[in-house]
XYZ file of C-alpha atoms in Angstrom:
579
model
C 18.993 12.930 15.306
C 16.003 13.974 17.427
C 16.629 17.507 16.326
C 16.552 16.437 12.697
C 13.283 14.565 13.253
C 11.782 17.666 14.852
C 13.074 19.769 11.974
C 11.512 17.366 9.485
C 8.166 17.489 11.314
C 8.330 21.275 11.409
C 9.119 21.291 7.682
C 5.954 19.276 6.973
C 3.886 21.702 9.074
C 5.373 24.705 7.264
C 4.635 23.085 3.881
C 1.018 22.580 4.939
C 0.763 26.234 5.990
C 2.279 27.335 2.662
C -0.225 25.196 0.752
C -3.137 26.807 2.610
C -1.703 30.293 2.134
C -1.030 29.819 -1.557
C -4.473 28.303 -2.076
C -6.054 31.418 -0.606
C -3.768 33.709 -2.623
C -4.378 31.951 -5.970
C -8.147 32.013 -6.079
C -8.013 32.111 -9.865
C -6.125 28.788 -10.095
C -7.524 25.281 -9.505
C -6.771 23.928 -6.027
C -4.926 20.833 -7.301
C -2.448 22.981 -9.254
C -1.794 25.334 -6.339
C -1.180 22.392 -4.010
C 1.046 20.672 -6.596
C 3.080 23.861 -7.022
C 3.523 24.178 -3.266
C 4.535 20.528 -2.838
C 6.960 20.896 -5.744
C 8.781 23.569 -3.766
C 8.685 21.359 -0.664
C 10.038 18.292 -2.508
C 7.059 15.902 -2.230
C 7.167 14.838 -5.884
C 4.992 11.702 -5.610
C 2.117 13.772 -4.281
C 2.729 16.317 -7.059
C 2.318 13.594 -9.705
C -0.902 12.415 -8.058
C -2.386 15.929 -7.953
C -1.459 16.637 -11.585
C -3.014 13.361 -12.724
C -6.161 14.211 -10.770
C -6.318 17.679 -12.341
C -5.707 16.391 -15.889
C -8.821 14.232 -15.676
C -10.945 17.396 -15.602
C -8.784 20.366 -16.631
C -9.927 23.984 -16.637
C -10.358 25.731 -19.997
C -9.433 29.304 -19.020
C -6.055 30.610 -20.149
C -4.601 31.425 -16.725
C -5.201 27.853 -15.530
C -3.755 26.373 -18.736
C -0.605 28.479 -18.411
C -0.303 27.612 -14.723
C -0.624 23.897 -15.560
C 2.236 24.254 -18.029
C 4.302 26.079 -15.401
C 3.827 23.308 -12.819
C 4.567 20.692 -15.510
C 7.832 22.428 -16.412
C 8.643 22.611 -12.700
C 8.199 18.857 -12.438
C 10.674 18.352 -15.294
C 12.998 20.888 -13.703
C 13.316 19.081 -10.355
C 14.017 15.831 -12.239
C 16.660 17.682 -14.330
C 14.815 16.718 -17.526
C 14.343 20.161 -19.089
C 15.838 20.302 -22.602
C 15.823 22.573 -25.628
C 12.616 20.802 -26.770
C 10.846 22.596 -23.907
C 12.192 26.015 -24.913
C 9.085 27.252 -26.755
C 6.780 26.364 -23.844
C 9.028 27.951 -21.204
C 9.622 31.019 -23.376
C 5.855 31.511 -23.784
C 5.481 31.188 -19.984
C 8.111 33.905 -19.467
C 6.377 36.241 -21.902
C 2.964 35.535 -20.363
C 3.971 36.041 -16.727
C 6.183 39.034 -17.561
C 2.978 40.993 -18.269
C 0.962 39.578 -15.374
C 0.750 40.561 -11.728
C 2.273 37.269 -10.516
C 6.021 37.840 -9.965
C 6.430 34.450 -8.263
C 5.388 32.631 -11.446
C 7.590 34.897 -13.570
C 10.629 34.136 -11.382
C 9.997 30.383 -11.771
C 9.656 30.746 -15.564
C 13.002 32.569 -15.702
C 14.533 29.795 -13.583
C 13.309 27.126 -16.023
C 14.465 29.114 -19.068
C 17.895 29.583 -17.505
C 18.128 25.836 -16.840
C 17.450 25.108 -20.535
C 20.201 27.532 -21.563
C 22.547 25.874 -19.034
C 21.924 22.395 -20.458
C 22.719 23.820 -23.912
C 26.005 25.262 -22.638
C 24.855 28.866 -23.159
C 26.031 30.001 -19.723
C 25.725 33.807 -20.252
C 22.037 33.500 -21.233
C 21.444 31.061 -18.374
C 23.048 33.389 -15.837
C 21.131 36.390 -17.190
C 17.795 34.638 -16.636
C 18.793 33.317 -13.209
C 19.892 36.770 -12.015
C 16.656 38.341 -13.253
C 14.727 35.628 -11.445
C 16.642 36.027 -8.161
C 16.015 39.785 -8.207
C 12.254 39.262 -8.635
C 12.156 36.470 -6.041
C 13.943 38.675 -3.485
C 11.592 41.590 -4.128
C 8.651 39.227 -3.718
C 10.233 37.600 -0.627
C 9.814 34.165 -2.197
C 12.490 32.228 -0.303
C 11.755 28.826 -1.868
C 12.053 30.134 -5.436
C 15.223 31.975 -4.356
C 16.525 28.629 -3.083
C 16.095 27.101 -6.550
C 17.784 30.032 -8.226
C 20.796 30.131 -5.883
C 21.381 26.443 -6.631
C 21.131 27.055 -10.387
C 23.528 30.015 -10.333
C 25.967 27.937 -8.290
C 25.709 25.137 -10.887
C 26.471 27.600 -13.712
C 29.653 28.737 -11.983
C 30.595 25.148 -11.060
C 30.189 23.995 -14.674
C 32.708 26.678 -15.636
C 35.084 25.810 -12.749
C 34.512 29.230 -11.134
C 34.692 27.699 -7.667
C 34.921 30.869 -5.573
C 31.728 32.258 -7.119
C 29.781 29.002 -6.947
C 30.704 28.471 -3.272
C 28.980 31.691 -2.155
C 25.792 30.797 -4.051
C 25.756 27.244 -2.670
C 26.121 28.697 0.848
C 23.125 30.976 0.221
C 21.272 27.944 -1.137
C 22.014 26.045 2.075
C 21.187 28.983 4.391
C 17.771 29.556 2.793
C 17.043 25.826 3.011
C 17.883 25.978 6.729
C 15.591 28.989 7.265
C 12.811 27.129 5.426
C 13.448 23.901 7.397
C 13.856 22.261 3.969
C 15.806 19.067 4.719
C 15.876 17.939 1.073
C 17.615 21.064 -0.152
C 19.900 21.166 2.867
C 21.072 17.685 1.797
C 21.424 18.718 -1.869
C 23.354 21.868 -0.927
C 25.705 19.808 1.268
C 26.267 17.357 -1.597
C 27.161 20.210 -3.943
C 29.547 21.710 -1.401
C 31.223 18.293 -1.236
C 31.725 18.406 -5.005
C 33.255 21.894 -4.774
C 35.740 20.880 -2.083
C 36.587 17.751 -4.080
C 37.829 20.100 -6.788
C 39.715 22.091 -4.153
C 41.089 18.736 -2.845
C 40.301 19.682 0.776
C 39.755 16.256 2.280
C 38.315 17.273 5.649
C 35.730 19.573 4.057
C 34.856 16.924 1.462
C 34.229 14.291 4.111
C 32.267 16.758 6.284
C 29.850 17.836 3.544
C 29.278 14.386 2.017
C 28.638 12.903 5.457
C 26.259 15.781 6.194
C 24.410 15.150 2.921
C 24.042 11.456 3.839
C 22.715 12.241 7.323
C 20.220 14.847 6.078
C 19.028 12.660 3.205
C 17.843 10.029 5.673
C 14.985 12.413 6.625
C 13.792 13.105 3.078
C 11.022 11.320 1.185
C 13.496 9.651 -1.193
C 16.943 9.242 0.410
C 17.924 6.872 -2.408
C 18.198 9.901 -4.706
C 21.090 11.314 -2.649
C 22.638 8.728 -0.303
C 24.217 6.316 -2.864
C 25.902 9.150 -4.763
C 27.186 10.815 -1.612
C 28.434 7.478 -0.237
C 30.102 6.652 -3.538
C 31.866 10.028 -3.600
C 32.886 9.645 0.043
C 34.155 6.122 -0.607
C 36.287 7.405 -3.487
C 37.872 10.012 -1.179
C 38.669 7.404 1.472
C 40.226 5.207 -1.209
C 42.401 8.143 -2.301
C 43.532 8.626 1.304
C 44.008 4.837 1.641
C 41.468 4.615 4.468
C 40.024 1.433 3.039
C 38.068 0.379 6.128
C 36.197 3.676 6.162
C 35.672 3.411 2.422
C 34.182 -0.053 2.835
C 31.724 1.271 5.449
C 30.195 3.573 2.829
C 29.301 0.945 0.233
C 27.347 -2.294 -0.022
C 27.509 -5.182 -2.480
C 24.808 -3.551 -4.572
C 25.765 -3.280 -8.239
C 25.348 0.458 -7.848
C 28.719 0.496 -6.089
C 30.668 -1.637 -8.614
C 32.698 1.420 -9.590
C 33.749 1.998 -5.971
C 34.538 -1.686 -5.399
C 36.762 -1.746 -8.470
C 38.903 1.091 -7.124
C 38.746 -0.232 -3.574
C 40.294 -3.543 -4.687
C 42.676 -1.756 -7.049
C 43.970 0.411 -4.208
C 44.751 -2.705 -2.144
C 46.274 -4.653 -5.077
C 43.470 -7.232 -5.068
C 44.145 -7.967 -8.728
C 41.542 -10.656 -9.365
C 38.761 -8.776 -7.556
C 39.720 -5.507 -9.251
C 39.580 -7.219 -12.663
C 36.188 -8.706 -11.787
C 34.657 -5.326 -10.961
C 36.320 -3.427 -13.818
C 34.885 -5.989 -16.239
C 31.428 -5.420 -14.736
C 31.778 -1.681 -15.409
C 31.734 -2.328 -19.163
C 28.045 -3.198 -19.017
C 26.835 -0.223 -17.011
C 28.721 2.992 -17.671
C 29.498 5.221 -20.604
C 32.535 5.374 -22.856
C 34.779 7.491 -20.572
C 34.419 4.867 -17.807
C 34.974 2.109 -20.384
C 38.237 3.750 -21.455
C 39.434 3.995 -17.868
C 38.330 0.415 -17.123
C 40.116 -0.941 -20.227
C 43.287 0.920 -19.300
C 43.289 -0.565 -15.792
C 42.284 -4.001 -17.088
C 45.201 -3.947 -19.539
C 47.609 -3.021 -16.748
C 46.167 -5.610 -14.348
C 46.282 -8.410 -16.957
C 49.823 -7.395 -17.821
C 50.784 -7.563 -14.127
C 49.355 -11.095 -14.001
C 51.420 -12.058 -17.032
C 48.357 -12.459 -19.240
C 49.974 -10.570 -22.128
C 47.553 -11.620 -24.864
C 44.533 -10.374 -22.926
C 46.383 -7.208 -21.953
C 47.146 -6.584 -25.627
C 43.483 -7.059 -26.541
C 42.559 -4.331 -24.065
C 45.328 -2.054 -25.353
C 44.139 -2.623 -28.940
C 40.564 -1.788 -27.932
C 41.591 1.538 -26.346
C 42.063 3.506 -29.640
C 38.608 2.426 -30.805
C 37.101 3.572 -27.505
C 39.008 6.867 -27.718
C 37.704 7.334 -31.277
C 34.188 6.563 -30.062
C 34.585 9.119 -27.275
C 35.783 11.715 -29.792
C 32.903 10.832 -32.117
C 30.463 11.036 -29.231
C 31.860 14.460 -28.309
C 31.390 15.597 -31.891
C 27.822 14.276 -31.896
C 27.107 16.049 -28.611
C 28.621 19.252 -29.960
C 26.564 18.894 -33.139
C 23.420 18.318 -31.102
C 24.262 21.337 -28.950
C 24.810 23.522 -32.021
C 21.603 22.180 -33.575
C 19.698 22.871 -30.356
C 21.117 26.398 -30.259
C 20.160 26.874 -33.911
C 16.605 25.671 -33.227
C 16.325 27.992 -30.242
C 17.642 30.941 -32.261
C 15.270 30.053 -35.108
C 12.343 29.927 -32.698
C 13.372 33.273 -31.175
C 13.682 34.794 -34.654
C 10.228 33.525 -35.648
C 8.830 34.735 -32.326
C 10.404 38.181 -32.768
C 9.183 38.374 -36.383
C 5.680 37.499 -35.255
C 5.890 40.048 -32.442
C 7.101 42.672 -34.946
C 4.244 41.851 -37.333
C 1.779 42.112 -34.448
C 3.352 45.424 -33.475
C 3.031 46.741 -37.037
C -0.559 45.465 -37.192
C -1.357 47.192 -33.913
C 0.202 50.437 -35.160
C -1.738 50.170 -38.432
C -4.948 49.382 -36.575
C -4.326 52.250 -34.179
C -3.613 54.619 -37.084
C -6.806 53.563 -38.867
C -8.744 54.006 -35.635
C -7.274 57.490 -35.114
C -8.093 58.431 -38.718
C -11.658 57.126 -38.352
C -12.106 59.042 -35.084
C -10.564 62.153 -36.642
C -12.794 61.921 -39.723
C -15.818 61.321 -37.495
C -14.837 64.333 -35.398
C -14.402 66.503 -38.510
C -17.727 65.319 -39.917
C -19.416 65.930 -36.571
C -17.798 69.362 -36.235
C -18.769 70.278 -39.813
C -22.328 69.050 -39.211
C -22.504 70.955 -35.944
C -21.085 74.075 -37.575
C -23.630 73.744 -40.380
C -26.436 73.281 -37.855
C -25.271 76.269 -35.818
C -25.028 78.404 -38.932
C -28.425 77.214 -40.109
C -29.928 77.889 -36.673
C -28.286 81.323 -36.641
C -29.773 82.093 -40.049
C -33.195 80.920 -38.866
C -32.849 83.043 -35.722
C -31.771 86.058 -37.783
C -34.696 85.558 -40.127
C -37.059 85.415 -37.147
C -35.565 88.581 -35.683
C -35.875 90.408 -38.986
C -39.426 89.184 -39.379
C -40.285 90.311 -35.839
C -38.641 93.677 -36.496
C -40.608 94.077 -39.716
C -43.796 93.101 -37.922
C -43.024 95.558 -35.129
C -42.366 98.390 -37.574
C -45.421 97.403 -39.606
C -47.603 97.356 -36.485
C -46.174 100.693 -35.409
C -46.980 102.211 -38.810
C -50.464 100.662 -38.838
C -51.124 101.930 -35.317
C -49.987 105.402 -36.317
C -52.137 105.302 -39.466
C -55.170 104.094 -37.472
C -54.587 106.816 -34.913
C -54.375 109.407 -37.705
C -57.561 108.014 -39.298
C -59.365 108.422 -35.992
C -58.081 111.981 -35.779
C -59.229 112.600 -39.391
C -62.695 111.238 -38.551
C -62.827 113.542 -35.535
C -61.647 116.479 -37.662
C -64.329 115.714 -40.288
C -66.967 115.935 -37.559
C -65.441 119.213 -36.396
C -65.418 120.422 -40.042
C -69.112 119.604 -40.451
C -69.856 121.473 -37.210
C -67.815 124.488 -38.399
C -69.634 124.520 -41.773
C -72.950 124.289 -39.971
C -71.901 127.259 -37.806
C -70.641 128.986 -40.968
C -67.197 129.378 -39.286
C -65.012 129.725 -42.393
C -61.698 130.185 -40.569
C -62.201 127.093 -38.394
C -63.294 125.095 -41.426
C -60.158 126.080 -43.363
C -57.909 125.192 -40.386
C -59.617 121.819 -39.934
C -59.252 121.054 -43.660
C -55.512 121.753 -43.442
C -55.156 119.527 -40.330
C -57.028 116.743 -42.115
C -54.806 117.052 -45.182
C -51.678 116.951 -42.947
C -52.815 113.735 -41.234
C -53.733 112.154 -44.579
C -50.336 113.161 -45.939
C -48.615 111.701 -42.842
C -50.429 108.380 -43.329
C -49.349 108.326 -46.940
C -45.726 109.053 -45.905
C -45.824 106.267 -43.299
C -47.063 103.787 -45.872
C -44.424 104.909 -48.373
C -41.663 104.807 -45.721
C -42.699 101.285 -44.679
C -42.713 100.132 -48.283
C -39.346 101.811 -48.848
C -37.836 100.132 -45.733
C -39.112 96.739 -46.845
C -37.703 97.250 -50.311
C -34.370 98.447 -48.871
C -34.155 95.379 -46.591
C -35.014 93.100 -49.493
C -32.419 94.814 -51.668
C -29.754 94.374 -48.948
C -30.584 90.720 -48.222
C -30.460 89.943 -51.927
C -27.243 91.900 -52.444
C -23.902 90.315 -53.286
C -22.333 92.030 -50.246
C -24.778 90.414 -47.772
C -24.296 86.987 -49.367
C -20.533 87.539 -49.305
C -20.574 88.364 -45.562
C -22.854 85.480 -44.555
C -20.925 82.987 -46.641
C -17.469 83.845 -45.303
C -18.032 85.522 -41.924
C -16.289 82.668 -39.991
C -13.214 82.408 -42.216
C -9.996 83.537 -40.537
C -8.683 85.528 -43.518
C -11.992 87.237 -44.488
C -12.036 91.079 -44.472
C -14.070 93.818 -46.190
C -12.552 96.404 -48.488
C -13.074 100.133 -47.882
C -15.596 100.240 -50.721
C -17.520 97.339 -49.161
C -17.604 99.093 -45.760
C -19.010 102.253 -47.423
C -21.600 100.186 -49.304
C -22.621 98.443 -46.055
C -23.101 101.837 -44.347
C -25.308 102.993 -47.249
C -27.470 99.867 -47.037
C -27.931 100.257 -43.262
C -28.703 104.001 -43.541
C -31.297 103.279 -46.254
C -32.993 100.613 -44.155
C -32.848 102.355 -40.773
C -33.464 106.052 -41.622
C -30.014 107.645 -41.578
C -28.700 105.219 -38.929
C -25.110 106.555 -38.996
C -25.890 110.242 -38.393
C -28.481 109.454 -35.715
C -25.899 107.277 -33.940
C -23.181 109.942 -34.172
C -25.558 112.494 -32.641
C -25.511 110.373 -29.457
C -21.691 110.555 -29.135
C -18.548 110.761 -31.225
C -17.365 107.385 -32.518
C -14.235 106.103 -34.211
C -14.378 104.321 -37.540
C -13.729 101.013 -35.745
C -16.653 101.586 -33.349
C -19.000 102.487 -36.236
C -18.042 99.347 -38.138
C -18.686 97.198 -35.067
C -22.148 98.807 -34.777
C -22.850 98.103 -38.461
C -21.981 94.432 -38.018
C -24.090 94.155 -34.852
C -27.004 95.711 -36.721
C -26.922 92.999 -39.400
C -26.584 90.214 -36.756
C -22.966 89.149 -37.386
C -21.760 87.017 -34.395
C -18.970 88.433 -32.134
C -16.324 85.926 -33.281
C -16.929 86.922 -36.920
C -16.858 90.626 -35.960
C -13.367 90.120 -34.487
C -12.228 88.583 -37.808
C -13.781 91.295 -39.974
C -12.222 94.185 -38.008
C -8.897 92.383 -37.380
C -9.132 92.250 -33.582
C -9.277 89.336 -31.152
C -12.539 88.330 -29.495
C -11.623 89.727 -26.059
C -10.718 93.108 -27.546
C -14.089 93.280 -29.372
C -15.910 92.339 -26.165
C -14.160 95.158 -24.248
C -14.860 97.628 -27.095
C -18.598 96.839 -27.027
C -18.710 97.251 -23.237
C -16.930 100.655 -23.368
C -19.100 101.840 -26.270
C -22.279 101.051 -24.325
C -21.019 103.121 -21.373
C -19.961 105.890 -23.785
C -23.428 106.076 -25.399
C -25.633 105.660 -22.315
C -23.291 107.019 -19.605
C -24.156 103.903 -17.580
C -22.217 100.783 -16.654
C -23.093 97.807 -18.806
C -21.769 94.892 -20.831
C -21.253 93.877 -24.436
C -24.658 92.185 -24.741
C -26.442 95.356 -23.634
C -24.772 97.267 -26.475
C -25.892 94.550 -28.925
C -29.507 94.887 -27.747
C -29.310 98.693 -27.896
C -27.928 98.781 -31.464
C -30.402 96.173 -32.759
C -33.358 98.230 -31.523
C -31.941 101.691 -32.292
């Protein structure tokens, strides 16, 4: 007994440590709920009710706290064995919520509660499925107290189906975990359940051992009255069966709670009057199955006393009780089917809603992708337009600078020639003054040559400007600039020849002057033409049907071929543009 007291004290200390630990681990939950949850696992239900009432006076509004409050509330119903199909929607929502959270302990509890609802409905496969999922999560999370709950529930499922070998192993695990947790309450409950199992096996010694153990352990729990009377009643019934009436009497008192046991105790010893007294009392307290059994024994006892009329009244009442039992069974079956239908209907509505949400999310995602894609296309088109516009502006600036350079060069040459002409005119005047006819004639010819050269320069400049204008206004130039970035755009042979003519007209026999530097293939010439009119490299690769890397290598080799020096593609571009 001292050991049990020490164990009980140690259990209280461990519960306190668990409360502190869980409080620190659940910073997102209100303290009252965390403490209530911990005490629920420890079995201090009065304190749980007090904490929940305290919390409900000023509840938190955030979702995690609201869901946690529902979880603890369902746990309170669970330990009182009051979970029904009416709680299915709440427990199902808890399972779905905690399935997607990072709190496996809460998810395991939710599965435990959902399994208990299925068990009360008689849907044992669904109950077992949820319990097994929960036990797997609880083991992975090393949550021994939740595992304790689940082992008990799985054992109950097997016991309800008379699968005694399976339920025994789970009840033993239930008991062993309770021992490791110093949980006296669940040690007592596990012992009581083992007593029930061995009652079915009809192993008297084991039955007596486990029920007596449950009674002894229950004395050290907060509410022994929840276990002791039922264990004593069961133990009394066993002693009556073995005709150990003195031992049976030791287990029960004169409390009306034990009327059932007293009835059989007197019946076993042929105390007819006392047995009749207690069997008659049973009619006011128990359900129809007990009434049927009581009426049967009352009829037999009255018959043994010679009270035939009263015995017959009990016999006549038996069919009505049997009909009531059958009707009650049908009602229970109807209620069970109705509960199952309601659960299935709720699940169907839930799945339909989830499917609609899924479709909505897909539709929303598709719209979002389309919007992003359209925005990307618009942005790319705008950027391409801007790049093309900037390239055109840059080309226009280059052409303008080139024209200005050529114009300045011509003007400089003309000015230089004018200065020479002025000098020659002075020399001519000096020669005339000296009467040097030959020198005067030579100077006149030199002056005429310089004047003619100035005239040619002006004409050539005008011709170049007109040729450039003609090219820039030509259909070929517009055709190239409009489609130079299209993948399938190419020039015909006639268009290549026309392009060469335009370039030769603008740049003074460009082709022949270029070929005098080195021999070139038709491909190399065409690349030079396109560089000369400022076509970008990527468009060049399209127009000559080569990839960009090949064009880059060709330009690099051509530069080295022309200049006999190492270089790169850009150096060739600069060379051709200024050639």
